[in-house]
Coordinates of C-alpha atoms in Angstrom, one line a residue:
M616 CA -26.0 11.8 60.8
S617 CA -28.5 8.9 61.2
P618 CA -31.2 9.4 63.8
A619 CA -30.7 7.6 67.1
I620 CA -32.9 4.6 67.9
V621 CA -31.6 4.4 71.4
E622 CA -29.3 6.8 73.2
G623 CA -28.2 7.3 76.8
R624 CA -25.4 7.9 79.2
L625 CA -23.9 6.4 82.3
D626 CA -26.1 6.2 85.3
A627 CA -25.8 8.9 88.0
R628 CA -25.1 6.2 90.6
T629 CA -21.7 5.8 88.9
V630 CA -20.4 8.7 90.9
P631 CA -20.6 7.1 94.4
L632 CA -19.6 3.8 92.8
R633 CA -16.4 5.3 91.4
I634 CA -15.6 7.0 94.7
L635 CA -15.9 3.7 96.7
E636 CA -13.7 1.9 94.1
R637 CA -11.0 4.5 94.3
L638 CA -11.2 4.3 98.1
G639 CA -10.5 0.6 97.8
R640 CA -7.5 1.1 95.5
F641 CA -5.9 3.8 97.6
A642 CA -6.9 2.5 101.0
I643 CA -3.4 1.6 102.1
V644 CA -2.1 5.2 101.3
L645 CA -5.1 6.8 103.1
V646 CA -4.8 4.6 106.2
A647 CA -1.1 5.4 106.4
L648 CA -1.8 9.1 106.2
V649 CA -4.5 8.8 109.0
L650 CA -2.1 6.8 111.2
N651 CA 0.6 9.4 110.7
D652 CA -1.7 12.3 111.8
P653 CA -5.3 11.4 112.7
S654 CA -6.3 15.0 112.9
N655 CA -5.3 15.9 109.4
V656 CA -8.4 15.6 107.2
I657 CA -7.0 17.5 104.2
P658 CA -5.9 14.3 102.3
W659 CA -9.4 12.9 102.7
V660 CA -11.1 16.2 101.6
L661 CA -8.8 16.4 98.6
F662 CA -9.3 12.7 97.6
I663 CA -13.1 12.8 97.9
G664 CA -13.3 16.1 96.1
A665 CA -11.0 15.0 93.2
S666 CA -12.7 11.7 92.9
T667 CA -16.2 13.3 92.8
A668 CA -15.1 15.8 90.2
L669 CA -13.6 13.1 88.0
S670 CA -16.7 10.9 88.3
L671 CA -19.0 13.7 87.5
V672 CA -17.0 14.6 84.4
E673 CA -16.9 10.9 83.3
V674 CA -20.7 10.6 83.7
A675 CA -21.3 13.8 81.8
R676 CA -18.9 13.0 78.9
T677 CA -19.8 9.3 78.4
R678 CA -22.8 8.6 76.2
Y679 CA -23.9 6.1 73.6
R680 CA -26.3 6.1 70.7
L681 CA -27.6 3.3 68.5
T682 CA -28.4 3.9 64.9
R683 CA -29.4 1.6 62.0
E684 CA -25.7 1.5 61.0
A685 CA -23.6 1.4 64.2
L686 CA -23.3 1.6 67.9
E687 CA -21.4 4.8 68.8
I688 CA -19.8 5.3 72.2
E689 CA -18.3 8.7 73.1
S690 CA -16.1 8.8 76.2
G691 CA -13.0 10.4 77.8
V692 CA -12.3 12.9 80.5
L693 CA -9.4 14.9 79.1
T694 CA -9.0 13.2 75.7
R695 CA -12.3 12.7 73.8
R696 CA -12.8 9.3 72.1
L697 CA -15.5 8.3 69.7
R698 CA -15.8 4.6 69.0
R699 CA -18.1 3.5 66.2
I700 CA -18.9 -0.2 65.9
P701 CA -20.9 -1.4 62.8
L702 CA -23.9 -3.5 63.7
D703 CA -22.9 -6.4 61.5
R704 CA -19.7 -6.9 63.6
I705 CA -21.5 -7.0 67.0
H706 CA -22.2 -10.6 68.1
D707 CA -22.3 -10.5 71.9
L708 CA -24.0 -7.9 74.1
G709 CA -23.7 -9.0 77.7
T710 CA -23.9 -7.6 81.3
E711 CA -21.8 -8.1 84.4
A712 CA -22.7 -7.1 87.9
T713 CA -20.3 -7.3 90.9
P714 CA -21.7 -7.3 94.4
L715 CA -20.9 -3.6 94.7
R716 CA -22.7 -2.8 91.4
R717 CA -25.7 -4.8 92.4
A718 CA -25.8 -2.8 95.7
F719 CA -26.0 0.4 93.6
G720 CA -28.5 -1.2 91.1
V721 CA -26.3 -0.8 88.0
V722 CA -24.5 -3.2 85.6
T723 CA -21.6 -3.2 83.2
L724 CA -22.6 -3.6 79.6
T725 CA -20.0 -5.4 77.4
V726 CA -19.9 -5.4 73.6
E727 CA -18.0 -8.1 71.7
T728 CA -17.4 -8.1 68.0
A729 CA -16.1 -10.5 65.4
G730 CA -12.3 -10.4 65.1
S731 CA -11.7 -8.8 68.5
S732 CA -10.1 -10.4 71.6
G733 CA -12.5 -9.9 74.5
A734 CA -14.8 -6.9 74.9
E735 CA -14.7 -4.4 72.1
A736 CA -16.3 -1.8 74.3
R737 CA -17.6 -1.5 77.9
L738 CA -20.2 0.8 79.4
D739 CA -19.7 0.9 83.2
A740 CA -22.1 1.5 84.6
V741 CA -25.7 1.8 83.3
A742 CA -29.1 1.0 84.7
P743 CA -30.4 -2.6 83.9
A744 CA -33.4 -1.1 82.2
S745 CA -31.1 0.9 79.8
A746 CA -29.0 -2.2 79.1
D747 CA -32.2 -4.2 78.3
A748 CA -33.5 -1.4 76.0
L749 CA -30.2 -1.3 74.1
R750 CA -30.1 -5.1 73.8
D751 CA -33.7 -5.3 72.5
A752 CA -33.1 -2.5 70.0
L753 CA -30.0 -4.2 68.8
A754 CA -31.8 -7.5 68.4
S755 CA -34.6 -5.9 66.4
L756 CA -32.1 -4.5 64.0
G757 CA -29.9 -7.6 63.8
T758 CA -32.6 -10.1 62.7
T759 CA -35.8 -9.7 60.7
R760 CA -37.6 -12.3 62.8
A761 CA -36.8 -10.6 66.1
Q762 CA -39.8 -8.2 66.1
D763 CA -42.3 -11.0 65.1
A764 CA -40.8 -13.4 67.7
A765 CA -40.3 -10.9 70.5
A766 CA -43.4 -12.1 72.3
L767 CA -42.2 -15.7 72.3
P768 CA -40.6 -16.8 75.6
A769 CA -37.0 -18.1 75.9
T770 CA -36.5 -21.8 75.6
P771 CA -34.6 -23.4 78.5
L772 CA -31.8 -25.7 77.3
H773 CA -29.8 -26.5 80.4
A774 CA -29.6 -25.6 84.1
A775 CA -26.5 -26.7 86.0
R776 CA -27.2 -28.6 89.2
P777 CA -25.2 -27.5 92.3
G778 CA -23.9 -31.0 92.8
D779 CA -22.5 -31.2 89.3
L780 CA -20.8 -27.8 89.7
L781 CA -19.1 -29.0 92.9
L782 CA -18.0 -32.3 91.3
V783 CA -16.5 -30.4 88.3
G784 CA -14.8 -28.0 90.8
L785 CA -13.3 -30.9 92.7
T786 CA -11.8 -32.3 89.5
D787 CA -10.4 -28.9 88.3
N788 CA -6.8 -29.9 89.2
R789 CA -6.2 -26.9 91.5
A790 CA -5.3 -28.9 94.6
G791 CA -1.7 -29.5 93.6
V792 CA -1.3 -25.7 92.9
I793 CA -2.4 -24.9 96.4
V794 CA -0.2 -27.6 98.0
A795 CA 2.8 -26.4 96.1
G796 CA 2.0 -22.8 97.1
A797 CA 1.8 -23.8 100.7
F798 CA 5.2 -25.5 100.6
V799 CA 6.8 -22.6 98.8
L800 CA 5.3 -20.2 101.4
A801 CA 6.7 -22.4 104.3
E802 CA 10.1 -22.4 102.6
R803 CA 10.1 -18.6 102.2
L804 CA 9.1 -18.1 105.8
G805 CA 11.9 -20.4 106.9
N806 CA 14.3 -18.5 104.8
V807 CA 13.2 -15.2 106.4
A808 CA 13.6 -16.7 109.8
G809 CA 17.0 -18.1 108.9
L810 CA 16.0 -21.6 109.9
S811 CA 15.3 -24.8 107.9
L812 CA 12.6 -27.3 108.9
D813 CA 15.2 -29.7 110.3
E814 CA 16.6 -26.9 112.5
L815 CA 13.2 -26.0 113.7
V816 CA 12.5 -29.6 114.7
A817 CA 15.9 -29.8 116.4
R818 CA 15.3 -26.7 118.4
G819 CA 11.9 -27.9 119.5
A820 CA 13.5 -31.2 120.6
E821 CA 16.1 -29.3 122.6
A822 CA 13.4 -27.3 124.3
G823 CA 11.6 -30.5 125.3
Q824 CA 8.6 -29.9 123.1
L825 CA 9.1 -32.6 120.6
E826 CA 11.2 -35.1 122.5
A827 CA 8.2 -37.2 123.3
L828 CA 7.3 -37.6 119.7
A829 CA 8.6 -40.6 117.9
P830 CA 9.8 -40.3 114.3
S831 CA 6.8 -42.3 113.1
M832 CA 4.5 -39.7 114.8
L833 CA 6.3 -36.9 113.0
A834 CA 5.8 -38.7 109.7
L835 CA 2.1 -39.1 110.5
L836 CA 1.9 -35.4 111.3
G837 CA 3.5 -34.5 108.0
L838 CA 1.2 -36.8 106.1
G839 CA -1.8 -35.3 107.9
L840 CA -0.6 -31.8 106.9
L841 CA -0.3 -32.9 103.3
V842 CA -3.8 -34.5 103.3
A843 CA -5.2 -31.3 104.9
L844 CA -3.6 -29.1 102.2
V845 CA -4.9 -31.4 99.4
A846 CA -8.4 -31.2 100.9
L847 CA -8.1 -27.5 101.2
G848 CA -7.1 -27.3 97.5
W849 CA -10.1 -29.4 96.4
G850 CA -12.5 -27.5 98.6
T851 CA -11.3 -24.2 97.4
S852 CA -11.5 -25.4 93.7
A853 CA -15.1 -26.6 94.3
L854 CA -16.2 -23.4 95.9
L855 CA -14.6 -21.2 93.2
T856 CA -16.3 -23.1 90.5
Y857 CA -19.6 -23.0 92.3
A858 CA -19.3 -19.2 92.9
R859 CA -18.4 -18.6 89.2
F860 CA -21.3 -20.7 87.7
A861 CA -23.9 -20.8 90.4
G862 CA -27.4 -20.5 89.0
F863 CA -26.1 -21.3 85.5
C864 CA -28.9 -21.3 82.9
L865 CA -28.6 -21.7 79.2
E866 CA -31.5 -20.5 77.1
E867 CA -32.4 -20.1 73.4
L868 CA -33.9 -16.7 72.5
P869 CA -35.9 -15.9 69.4
G870 CA -33.7 -15.1 66.4
E871 CA -31.2 -18.0 66.9
V872 CA -29.6 -16.4 70.0
L873 CA -28.1 -18.3 72.9
R874 CA -28.1 -16.7 76.3
R875 CA -26.2 -17.7 79.5
R876 CA -26.8 -16.4 83.0
F877 CA -24.6 -17.4 85.9
G878 CA -22.6 -16.2 88.9
L879 CA -23.0 -16.0 92.6
L880 CA -21.0 -12.9 93.5
T881 CA -20.4 -11.4 90.1
T882 CA -23.4 -12.2 88.0
R883 CA -23.1 -12.3 84.2
E884 CA -25.5 -12.4 81.3
L885 CA -24.0 -13.2 77.9
S886 CA -25.7 -13.7 74.6
V887 CA -24.3 -14.8 71.3
P888 CA -26.0 -15.6 67.9
R889 CA -25.7 -19.3 67.1
R890 CA -24.2 -18.4 63.7
R891 CA -21.1 -17.1 65.6
L892 CA -20.2 -20.5 67.0
Q893 CA -17.1 -21.7 65.3
I894 CA -16.0 -24.9 67.2
L895 CA -18.0 -26.9 69.7
R896 CA -16.0 -28.9 72.2
L897 CA -17.1 -31.7 74.6
E898 CA -14.4 -32.2 77.2
E899 CA -13.9 -34.9 79.8
S900 CA -10.6 -34.7 81.7
P901 CA -9.3 -37.8 83.4
L902 CA -10.7 -36.9 86.8
R903 CA -14.0 -35.9 85.3
L904 CA -14.2 -39.3 83.5
L905 CA -14.1 -40.9 87.0
V906 CA -17.1 -38.9 88.2
R907 CA -18.8 -39.0 84.8
R908 CA -19.1 -35.3 84.3
A909 CA -18.4 -33.2 81.1
V910 CA -18.0 -29.6 80.1
V911 CA -19.1 -28.1 76.8
R912 CA -17.2 -25.1 75.4
A913 CA -17.5 -23.1 72.2
D914 CA -15.0 -21.1 70.3
T915 CA -16.8 -18.0 68.9
A916 CA -15.9 -15.4 66.3
G917 CA -14.0 -12.6 68.1
Q918 CA -13.0 -14.8 71.0
D919 CA -9.5 -14.6 72.5
P920 CA -7.7 -17.7 71.0
K921 CA -6.2 -18.4 74.5
G922 CA -9.6 -18.8 75.9
N923 CA -11.3 -17.1 78.9
E924 CA -12.2 -19.9 81.1
G925 CA -11.5 -17.9 84.2
A926 CA -14.4 -15.7 83.3
G927 CA -16.5 -18.4 81.9
L928 CA -16.9 -16.6 78.6
D929 CA -16.4 -19.7 76.4
V930 CA -18.3 -22.2 78.6
F931 CA -21.8 -23.2 77.4
V932 CA -22.3 -26.1 79.7
P933 CA -20.1 -25.9 82.9
A934 CA -21.2 -29.2 84.3
A935 CA -23.4 -32.1 83.1
R936 CA -23.5 -35.8 82.7
P937 CA -21.9 -37.0 79.4
T938 CA -25.2 -38.2 78.1
E939 CA -26.9 -34.8 78.9
A940 CA -24.0 -32.9 77.3
A941 CA -24.1 -35.1 74.2
A942 CA -27.9 -34.5 73.9
L943 CA -27.3 -30.7 74.0
L944 CA -24.8 -30.7 71.1
P945 CA -27.4 -30.4 68.2
R946 CA -29.3 -27.7 70.2
L947 CA -26.1 -25.6 70.3
L948 CA -24.8 -26.4 66.9
P949 CA -27.4 -28.0 64.6
G950 CA -25.9 -31.1 62.9
A951 CA -23.4 -31.8 65.6
F952 CA -23.8 -35.2 67.3
V953 CA -21.6 -38.0 68.7
P954 CA -21.1 -40.4 65.8
A955 CA -21.5 -44.1 66.2
R956 CA -18.3 -44.9 64.4
W957 CA -15.0 -43.0 64.3
E958 CA -12.3 -43.3 61.6
A959 CA -8.9 -44.3 63.2
V960 CA -5.5 -42.7 62.5
S961 CA -2.3 -44.6 61.7
G962 CA -1.0 -47.0 64.3
L963 CA 2.4 -45.5 63.8
V964 CA 1.7 -43.4 66.9
I965 CA 2.2 -46.5 69.1
L966 CA 5.6 -47.3 67.5
R967 CA 6.9 -43.7 67.7
S968 CA 5.8 -43.4 71.3
A969 CA 7.7 -46.6 72.2
V970 CA 10.8 -45.3 70.3
R971 CA 10.7 -42.1 72.3
G972 CA 10.5 -44.1 75.5
G973 CA 13.6 -46.1 74.4
L974 CA 15.5 -42.9 73.6
L975 CA 14.6 -41.4 76.9
A976 CA 15.8 -44.6 78.6
A977 CA 19.1 -44.5 76.8
L978 CA 19.7 -40.8 77.8
L979 CA 18.8 -41.5 81.4
G980 CA 21.0 -44.6 81.4
V981 CA 24.1 -42.5 80.3
A982 CA 23.3 -39.9 82.9
L983 CA 22.8 -42.5 85.7
L984 CA 26.0 -44.4 84.9
A985 CA 27.9 -41.1 85.1
G986 CA 26.6 -40.4 88.6
P987 CA 27.7 -42.4 91.7
G988 CA 25.2 -44.3 93.7
L989 CA 22.5 -44.3 91.1
T990 CA 23.0 -47.7 89.6
P991 CA 19.9 -49.3 91.1
A992 CA 17.7 -46.9 89.2
L993 CA 18.9 -48.5 86.0
L994 CA 16.6 -51.4 86.7
F995 CA 13.6 -49.2 85.9
L996 CA 14.9 -48.0 82.5
P997 CA 13.7 -51.0 80.5
T998 CA 10.1 -50.2 81.4
L999 CA 10.2 -46.8 79.7
P1000 CA 9.8 -48.2 76.1
A1001 CA 6.8 -50.3 77.3
L1002 CA 5.4 -47.3 79.1
G1003 CA 5.8 -45.3 75.9
A1004 CA 4.0 -47.9 73.9
L1005 CA 1.2 -48.0 76.4
L1006 CA 0.7 -44.2 76.1
G1007 CA 0.8 -44.5 72.4
A1008 CA -1.8 -47.2 72.4
L1009 CA -4.0 -45.0 74.6
A1010 CA -3.5 -42.0 72.2
H1011 CA -4.3 -44.2 69.2
R1012 CA -7.5 -45.5 70.8
R1013 CA -8.7 -41.9 71.3
L1014 CA -7.5 -40.3 68.1
G1015 CA -10.0 -40.2 65.3
W1016 CA -12.3 -38.3 63.0
A1017 CA -15.8 -38.6 61.6
L1018 CA -18.1 -36.7 59.2
T1019 CA -21.5 -35.8 60.6
G1020 CA -23.4 -34.2 57.8
T1021 CA -21.7 -30.9 57.1
H1022 CA -19.6 -31.1 60.2
L1023 CA -16.1 -32.5 60.8
A1024 CA -15.8 -34.2 64.2
L1025 CA -12.4 -34.9 65.8
R1026 CA -11.5 -36.7 69.0
W1027 CA -8.2 -37.1 71.0
G1028 CA -6.8 -37.7 74.4
R1029 CA -5.0 -40.4 76.4
L1030 CA -6.4 -40.7 79.9
G1031 CA -9.1 -38.0 79.2
R1032 CA -11.6 -37.8 76.4
F1033 CA -11.9 -34.7 74.2
R1034 CA -14.1 -34.2 71.1
A1035 CA -14.8 -31.2 68.9
W1036 CA -17.2 -30.4 66.0
V1037 CA -16.6 -27.7 63.4
P1038 CA -19.1 -26.8 60.6
R1039 CA -17.6 -26.9 57.1
D1040 CA -18.7 -23.3 56.3
R1041 CA -16.8 -22.0 59.4
V1042 CA -13.4 -23.2 58.3
Q1043 CA -11.1 -20.3 57.2
G1044 CA -8.1 -22.4 56.2
V1045 CA -6.5 -25.8 56.2
T1046 CA -2.9 -26.9 56.3
L1047 CA -1.2 -30.3 55.8
T1048 CA 2.3 -30.6 57.4
A1049 CA 4.6 -33.6 57.2
T1050 CA 8.2 -34.1 58.4
P1051 CA 10.6 -36.2 56.3
F1052 CA 9.8 -39.2 58.5
D1053 CA 6.0 -38.5 58.1
R1054 CA 6.4 -38.4 54.3
R1055 CA 8.2 -41.8 54.2
A1056 CA 5.4 -43.3 56.4
G1057 CA 2.6 -41.6 54.3
I1058 CA 1.1 -39.6 57.1
V1059 CA 0.4 -35.9 57.7
T1060 CA -0.9 -33.6 60.4
L1061 CA -4.1 -31.8 59.4
R1062 CA -4.7 -28.4 61.0
L1063 CA -7.7 -26.2 60.4
Y1064 CA -8.4 -22.6 61.4
V1065 CA -11.6 -20.7 62.0
L1066 CA -12.5 -17.1 62.4
G1067 CA -11.1 -15.7 65.7
G1068 CA -7.9 -17.6 65.6
A1069 CA -9.0 -21.0 67.1
Q1070 CA -7.7 -24.1 65.5
L1071 CA -7.9 -27.9 65.6
A1072 CA -5.2 -30.4 64.7
L1073 CA -5.2 -34.2 63.9
P1074 CA -1.8 -35.9 63.7
Y1075 CA -0.9 -39.3 62.2
L1076 CA -3.6 -39.0 59.5
P1077 CA -3.1 -41.2 56.4
E1078 CA -2.4 -39.0 53.4
A1079 CA -5.4 -40.3 51.4
D1080 CA -7.7 -39.5 54.3
A1081 CA -6.2 -36.1 54.7
R1082 CA -6.7 -35.2 51.1
G1083 CA -10.3 -36.3 51.3
L1084 CA -11.0 -34.2 54.3
V1085 CA -9.4 -31.2 52.6
R1086 CA -11.8 -31.6 49.7
F1087 CA -14.7 -31.9 52.1
L1088 CA -13.7 -28.8 54.1
V1089 CA -12.5 -26.3 51.4
G1090 CA -13.1 -27.9 48.0
P1091 CA -10.9 -29.6 45.5
E1092 CA -9.0 -26.5 44.3
V1093 CA -6.4 -26.6 47.1
E1094 CA -2.7 -27.1 46.5
R1095 CA -0.5 -28.6 49.2

């Protein structure tokens, strides 16, 4: 067995932490028992005793050791588990600290590896000094320059301003969800009471409470309620975004490591070697274009392909002005920059979008003619092909690609603006797909894949351009 460079176990403060967490999970049951018989303390004694015993066994039987080959974690209360993670697979060693863990002075250590979705292993909870010692030892083994550069300070790359975070939160499209939820809740409450909104208004009028209100006043009250709900949604979205990313700081550590620190309630510290970045994305949704704010994300090896935006795991710049975000691109992924000129895709996207609008108009026309009283709506159907052509023109204006050194840059979007960069040596595979109509038009859809499952696609690409990109990405020896 290789000698241990660093070894340890869970902190002793895990015991009261686990007891409080279990109290929170079983609070309803315990309160019900107390209300049933306040003098009966046996359930409390049994719960505290069992929770304490389980926590002590967990602390005693969970330990970790770092060797020159792997990180080994031994855990389990009844069933013993030994997890061995080779060092060359570890790419992210981060910490999380909820308010309760900060109160006890401990953190949760997360280990992410290439090829895994989310955390490969978690150590909950250890002392911050123990987490730092393990991280430093891992860094010294993972790069030959780490020991020589250990004395060098971290280089700040970006710090998110509170105003930018609030603006990004306001444009996070959550207002509609809260409004819809409020209306659903009101409907459910009405169903429980056995009354509809009209019946409630009628009963109020019979009681003389609403008879003085004119219909226009009721409409204004309804509009005011809707505005209040939208404002509540926007405010909640802004506060949630600020709480998640408050104090965000992006730094570059010696050894080509990027570190992020953020969080108001639950604080997180995540680090990832730059070589693990697979795709770099610069995103400006339609609302964020209006306030001139952008978000930078990165797909990393081992990341869940569905993304982890809720936890902020793939966000490298949560809020910045577009010029600031563009200036950060080469600092995150050397060689990535916004090109001055983009190659366009086929203009067939405009024609097809107009044809889809025409087909939709035809289907709706048949449905409207079959239904009584809907004939006036037929007047709006001729606008659907024009609307489809407009959407196609917007998509054609955004769709494009460019080669920036050893990187392929793609862009897309209609009302929003989205761009992505992928290094050539990160591409794991490329496919070209074409329907029979695409083959007749000489266009294909290029789709490329990187380690971790993430992918990028570019439709309406002329076949000659697509074959040239395939040769650039994976070489000439590729058969379609």
